[in-house]
CSV table of C-alpha atoms and ligand atoms in Angstrom, one decimal:
chain,number,residue,atom,x,y,z
A,1052,MET,CA,136.5,104.7,128.0
A,1053,PRO,CA,132.9,105.8,128.3
A,1054,ALA,CA,132.2,108.1,131.2
A,1055,GLN,CA,130.4,106.5,134.2
A,1056,THR,CA,126.8,107.6,134.0
A,1057,GLU,CA,124.5,108.0,137.0
A,1058,SER,CA,122.6,104.9,135.9
A,1059,ARG,CA,125.9,103.0,136.0
A,1060,ARG,CA,126.5,103.5,139.7
A,1061,THR,CA,129.1,101.0,140.7
A,1062,LEU,CA,127.4,97.7,141.8
A,1063,VAL,CA,128.9,95.2,144.2
A,1064,VAL,CA,126.9,92.0,144.5
A,1065,GLY,CA,127.5,89.0,146.8
A,1066,ASN,CA,126.4,85.6,145.6
A,1067,TRP,CA,126.0,83.4,148.7
A,1068,LYS,CA,125.1,80.3,146.6
A,1069,MET,CA,124.1,77.4,148.9
A,1070,ASN,CA,125.6,79.0,152.0
A,1071,GLY,CA,124.1,80.8,154.9
A,1072,MET,CA,121.6,80.0,157.7
A,1073,LEU,CA,119.8,82.2,160.2
A,1074,ASP,CA,123.1,82.6,162.2
A,1075,ALA,CA,124.4,84.6,159.2
A,1076,LEU,CA,122.1,87.5,159.9
A,1077,PRO,CA,124.9,89.4,161.8
A,1078,THR,CA,126.9,89.1,158.6
A,1079,ILE,CA,124.1,90.7,156.6
A,1080,GLY,CA,123.9,93.5,159.3
A,1081,ALA,CA,127.7,94.1,159.0
A,1082,VAL,CA,127.5,94.2,155.2
A,1083,ASP,CA,124.6,96.7,155.5
A,1084,GLU,CA,126.8,98.9,157.7
A,1085,ALA,CA,129.6,98.7,155.2
A,1086,ALA,CA,127.2,99.7,152.4
A,1087,ARG,CA,125.9,102.6,154.4
A,1088,LEU,CA,129.5,104.0,154.7
A,1089,GLU,CA,129.8,104.0,150.9
A,1090,PRO,CA,126.8,105.7,149.4
A,1091,LYS,CA,128.4,105.9,145.9
A,1092,VAL,CA,128.3,102.1,145.7
A,1093,GLU,CA,125.2,100.0,145.2
A,1094,VAL,CA,125.5,96.9,147.3
A,1095,ALA,CA,123.4,93.8,146.8
A,1096,LEU,CA,123.3,90.2,148.2
A,1097,ALA,CA,121.8,87.2,146.4
A,1098,VAL,CA,121.0,85.0,149.4
A,1099,PRO,CA,119.5,81.5,149.5
A,1100,ALA,CA,115.7,81.6,149.2
A,1101,THR,CA,115.4,80.5,152.8
A,1102,LEU,CA,117.0,83.8,153.9
A,1103,LEU,CA,115.2,86.2,151.6
A,1104,LEU,CA,112.6,87.5,154.0
A,1105,VAL,CA,114.8,87.8,157.1
A,1106,ALA,CA,117.6,89.3,155.0
A,1107,TRP,CA,115.2,91.9,153.5
A,1108,ARG,CA,114.0,92.7,157.1
A,1109,THR,CA,117.6,93.1,158.3
A,1110,ALA,CA,119.1,95.2,155.5
A,1111,CYS,CA,118.4,98.8,154.8
A,1112,ALA,CA,121.3,99.9,152.5
A,1113,VAL,CA,121.7,96.5,150.8
A,1114,ARG,CA,119.4,95.2,148.1
A,1115,ILE,CA,118.3,91.6,148.6
A,1116,GLY,CA,117.9,89.2,145.7
A,1117,ALA,CA,117.3,85.6,144.6
A,1118,GLN,CA,119.8,83.4,142.9
A,1119,ASP,CA,117.4,81.9,140.3
A,1120,ILE,CA,113.7,81.8,139.4
A,1121,HIS,CA,111.4,79.5,137.4
A,1122,ALA,CA,110.1,81.0,134.2
A,1123,SER,CA,106.4,80.3,135.1
A,1124,PRO,CA,104.6,82.3,137.7
A,1125,ALA,CA,103.1,79.2,139.4
A,1126,GLY,CA,102.4,75.6,138.7
A,1127,PRO,CA,103.4,71.9,139.1
A,1128,PHE,CA,107.2,72.5,139.4
A,1129,THR,CA,108.2,70.8,142.6
A,1130,GLY,CA,111.2,72.5,144.3
A,1131,CYS,CA,111.1,75.6,142.2
A,1132,LEU,CA,110.4,79.2,143.0
A,1133,SER,CA,108.8,81.8,140.7
A,1134,ALA,CA,109.5,85.5,140.2
A,1135,PRO,CA,106.4,86.6,142.1
A,1136,MET,CA,107.3,84.3,145.0
A,1137,VAL,CA,110.8,85.6,145.5
A,1138,ALA,CA,109.5,89.2,145.1
A,1139,ASP,CA,106.9,88.5,147.7
A,1140,ALA,CA,109.7,87.4,150.1
A,1141,GLY,CA,111.7,90.6,149.6
A,1142,ALA,CA,113.8,90.1,146.4
A,1143,SER,CA,114.2,93.1,144.2
A,1144,PHE,CA,116.5,91.4,141.7
A,1145,CYS,CA,117.6,87.9,140.7
A,1146,LEU,CA,120.6,86.3,139.2
A,1147,ILE,CA,119.8,84.5,135.9
A,1148,GLY,CA,122.0,82.1,133.9
A,1149,HIS,CA,124.7,81.5,136.5
A,1150,SER,CA,127.0,78.9,135.1
A,1151,GLU,CA,126.2,76.6,138.1
A,1152,CYS,CA,122.6,76.7,136.9
A,1153,ARG,CA,123.4,76.5,133.2
A,1154,LEU,CA,125.7,73.5,133.6
A,1155,GLY,CA,124.2,71.8,136.7
A,1156,ARG,CA,120.7,71.9,135.5
A,1157,SER,CA,121.3,71.9,131.7
A,1158,GLU,CA,119.7,75.3,131.3
A,1159,THR,CA,119.5,76.4,127.6
A,1160,ASP,CA,119.7,79.9,126.2
A,1161,ALA,CA,115.9,79.7,125.6
A,1162,ASP,CA,115.3,78.8,129.3
A,1163,ILE,CA,117.4,81.8,130.4
A,1164,ALA,CA,115.6,84.1,128.0
A,1165,ALA,CA,112.2,83.0,129.4
A,1166,LYS,CA,113.4,83.6,133.0
A,1167,VAL,CA,114.6,87.1,132.0
A,1168,LEU,CA,111.1,87.9,130.7
A,1169,ALA,CA,109.5,86.4,133.8
A,1170,ALA,CA,111.7,88.6,136.0
A,1171,GLU,CA,110.7,91.7,134.0
A,1172,ARG,CA,107.0,90.8,134.2
A,1173,HIS,CA,107.1,90.6,137.9
A,1174,GLY,CA,109.2,93.7,138.7
A,1175,LEU,CA,112.6,92.1,139.4
A,1176,SER,CA,115.7,93.6,138.0
A,1177,VAL,CA,118.1,91.1,136.5
A,1178,ILE,CA,121.8,90.2,136.7
A,1179,LEU,CA,122.4,88.1,133.7
A,1180,CYS,CA,125.4,85.8,134.1
A,1181,VAL,CA,127.5,84.8,131.1
A,1182,GLY,CA,130.9,83.3,130.6
A,1183,GLU,CA,132.8,80.8,128.6
A,1184,THR,CA,134.4,77.4,129.5
A,1185,LEU,CA,138.2,77.0,129.5
A,1186,GLU,CA,137.8,74.9,126.4
A,1187,ALA,CA,136.1,77.7,124.5
A,1188,ARG,CA,138.7,80.3,125.7
A,1189,GLU,CA,141.6,78.1,124.6
A,1190,ALA,CA,139.8,77.6,121.2
A,1191,GLY,CA,139.6,81.4,120.8
A,1192,LYS,CA,135.8,81.3,121.0
A,1193,ALA,CA,135.3,83.2,124.3
A,1194,ALA,CA,133.9,86.4,122.7
A,1195,ALA,CA,131.6,84.5,120.4
A,1196,VAL,CA,130.2,82.4,123.2
A,1197,VAL,CA,129.6,85.4,125.5
A,1198,ARG,CA,128.1,87.4,122.7
A,1199,ARG,CA,125.7,84.6,121.8
A,1200,GLN,CA,124.6,84.2,125.5
A,1201,VAL,CA,123.8,87.9,125.7
A,1202,GLU,CA,122.0,88.1,122.3
A,1203,ALA,CA,119.9,85.1,123.3
A,1204,ALA,CA,118.8,86.6,126.6
A,1205,LEU,CA,118.5,90.4,126.3
A,1206,PRO,CA,115.0,91.5,125.1
A,1207,ALA,CA,115.3,94.2,122.4
A,1208,HIS,CA,112.9,96.4,124.4
A,1209,ALA,CA,114.9,96.2,127.7
A,1210,ARG,CA,115.7,99.4,129.6
A,1211,GLY,CA,119.4,99.4,130.2
A,1212,SER,CA,119.2,100.4,133.8
A,1213,TRP,CA,117.0,97.3,134.5
A,1214,ILE,CA,119.5,94.7,133.5
A,1215,SER,CA,123.2,94.2,134.5
A,1216,ILE,CA,125.5,91.6,132.9
A,1217,ALA,CA,128.0,89.7,134.9
A,1218,TYR,CA,130.9,88.3,132.9
A,1219,GLU,CA,132.0,85.2,134.8
A,1220,PRO,CA,134.4,83.0,133.0
A,1221,ILE,CA,133.6,79.5,134.2
A,1222,TRP,CA,137.3,78.6,134.7
A,1223,ALA,CA,137.6,81.5,137.1
A,1224,ILE,CA,134.7,80.7,139.4
A,1225,GLY,CA,135.7,79.4,142.8
A,1226,THR,CA,139.2,78.4,141.4
A,1227,GLY,CA,141.3,81.3,142.9
A,1228,ARG,CA,142.3,82.1,139.3
A,1229,SER,CA,140.6,85.3,138.2
A,1230,ALA,CA,140.8,86.6,134.6
A,1231,THR,CA,143.6,89.0,133.8
A,1232,GLN,CA,142.9,92.7,133.7
A,1233,GLN,CA,143.5,92.6,129.9
A,1234,ASP,CA,141.1,89.8,129.4
A,1235,ILE,CA,138.4,91.5,131.5
A,1236,GLN,CA,138.8,94.8,129.7
A,1237,ALA,CA,138.6,93.1,126.3
A,1238,MET,CA,135.5,91.0,127.1
A,1239,HIS,CA,133.8,94.0,128.7
A,1240,ALA,CA,134.4,96.0,125.6
A,1241,VAL,CA,132.7,93.2,123.6
A,1242,LEU,CA,129.8,93.3,126.0
A,1243,ARG,CA,129.4,97.1,125.8
A,1244,ARG,CA,129.4,96.9,122.0
A,1245,THR,CA,126.9,94.1,122.1
A,1246,CYS,CA,124.6,96.1,124.4
A,1247,TRP,CA,124.7,99.1,122.1
A,1248,SER,CA,123.9,96.9,119.0
A,1249,LEU,CA,121.0,95.2,120.8
A,1250,LEU,CA,119.5,98.1,122.7
A,1251,GLY,CA,120.8,101.3,120.9
A,1252,ALA,CA,121.3,104.2,123.3
A,1253,GLU,CA,119.8,102.2,126.2
A,1254,GLY,CA,122.8,99.9,125.9
A,1255,GLU,CA,124.9,102.6,127.5
A,1256,HIS,CA,123.0,102.2,130.8
A,1257,VAL,CA,123.6,98.4,131.2
A,1258,ARG,CA,126.1,97.8,134.1
A,1259,LEU,CA,128.8,95.3,133.3
A,1260,LEU,CA,130.2,93.3,136.2
A,1261,TYR,CA,133.1,90.9,136.5
A,1262,GLY,CA,132.9,87.8,138.6
A,1263,GLY,CA,135.2,84.9,139.2
A,1264,SER,CA,137.6,84.7,142.2
A,1265,VAL,CA,137.2,88.3,143.1
A,1266,THR,CA,138.9,88.9,146.5
A,1267,GLN,CA,140.0,91.9,148.5
A,1268,GLU,CA,143.4,91.5,147.0
A,1269,ASN,CA,142.4,91.8,143.4
A,1270,ALA,CA,139.2,93.9,143.7
A,1271,LEU,CA,140.7,97.3,143.3
A,1272,MET,CA,142.6,96.3,140.2
A,1273,ILE,CA,139.4,94.7,138.7
A,1274,LEU,CA,137.1,97.6,139.6
A,1275,ALA,CA,139.6,100.2,138.1
A,1276,THR,CA,139.5,98.3,134.8
A,1277,PRO,CA,137.9,100.3,131.9
A,1278,TYR,CA,134.4,99.2,131.1
A,1279,VAL,CA,134.0,97.4,134.5
A,1280,ASP,CA,131.0,98.8,136.5
A,1281,GLY,CA,131.1,96.4,139.4
A,1282,VAL,CA,131.8,92.9,140.6
A,1283,LEU,CA,129.9,89.7,141.4
A,1284,VAL,CA,131.6,88.0,144.4
A,1285,GLY,CA,131.1,84.5,145.6
A,1286,GLY,CA,133.3,83.1,148.3
A,1287,ALA,CA,134.7,86.5,149.5
A,1288,SER,CA,131.1,87.8,150.1
A,1289,LEU,CA,130.4,85.2,152.8
A,1290,LYS,CA,132.2,87.1,155.5
A,1291,ALA,CA,131.9,90.8,156.2
A,1292,ASP,CA,135.6,91.0,156.9
A,1293,SER,CA,136.4,90.1,153.3
A,1294,PHE,CA,133.4,91.7,151.6
A,1295,ALA,CA,133.4,95.1,153.3
A,1296,PRO,CA,136.9,96.0,151.8
A,1297,ILE,CA,135.6,95.2,148.3
A,1298,ILE,CA,132.7,97.6,148.9
A,1299,ALA,CA,135.2,100.3,150.0
A,1300,TYR,CA,137.5,99.7,147.0
A,1301,ALA,CA,134.5,100.0,144.7
A,1302,SER,CA,134.0,103.5,146.0
A,1303,GLN,CA,137.7,104.4,145.5
A,1304,ALA,CA,138.1,102.8,142.1
A,1305,LYS,CA,135.8,105.3,140.3
A,1306,ASP,CA,137.2,108.4,142.1
B,2327,PGA,P1,133.7,83.1,143.3
B,2327,PGA,O1,132.2,83.0,142.7
B,2327,PGA,O2,133.8,84.6,143.7
B,2327,PGA,O3,133.7,82.3,144.6
B,2327,PGA,O4,134.6,82.7,142.3
B,2327,PGA,C1,131.6,83.9,141.9
B,2327,PGA,C2,130.3,83.5,141.4
B,2327,PGA,O5,130.1,82.3,141.1
B,2327,PGA,O6,129.4,84.3,141.2
């Protein structure tokens, strides 16, 4: 197992999806407090765009990010938000290629690659989400699907510390059924090799996260898995009571 480098500081990200209104600010404050207690861990929240600015003003120890961006900087795209817009509202990173965007909005690999470049151009770091369907896994094609998703989106010139990759098997998202430790380790080994082959030495600095039904019950096991540099957490990130223990486990897991 490769040693954890300084650029691969453990990363715990909450993805609030379409949840959270102004009355969630105390939750952001409590997550910020939890993050402050664990300086070895980098904590981030991908909040709805309506909360970006207030979340950014509330948080000191937590990075605030967007859940998606449009590939263009501005233009006639009703309902969309560009990279410079979310950056202007306090985002320092964005999720790109979440399966709920890939599937719900028929996003292609080319759309995702364009968004990654737009994020880079406007100073946002990226958490690229990849993951296979249950059908692909059962057909033995999971590794090939995930490798293709990464190869299509990762620019050859990318700095490894600028991009993280979240492996989120679609069948594990929001289902209460996380992948097994063995499956996570195997896929993360594929991802690490793919990063090396695309980016050379820079590939060592890309952080590899796991996402899909991460809870306070399974987080320690997942975070202790070889090749896992962090987690992307949906449902369990909505309340500080369930998210704070995951942040604490992230600190313990790499001791
Ligand atoms: P979940 O979502 O933790 O609720 O499964 C994870 C995600 O979609 O990022």
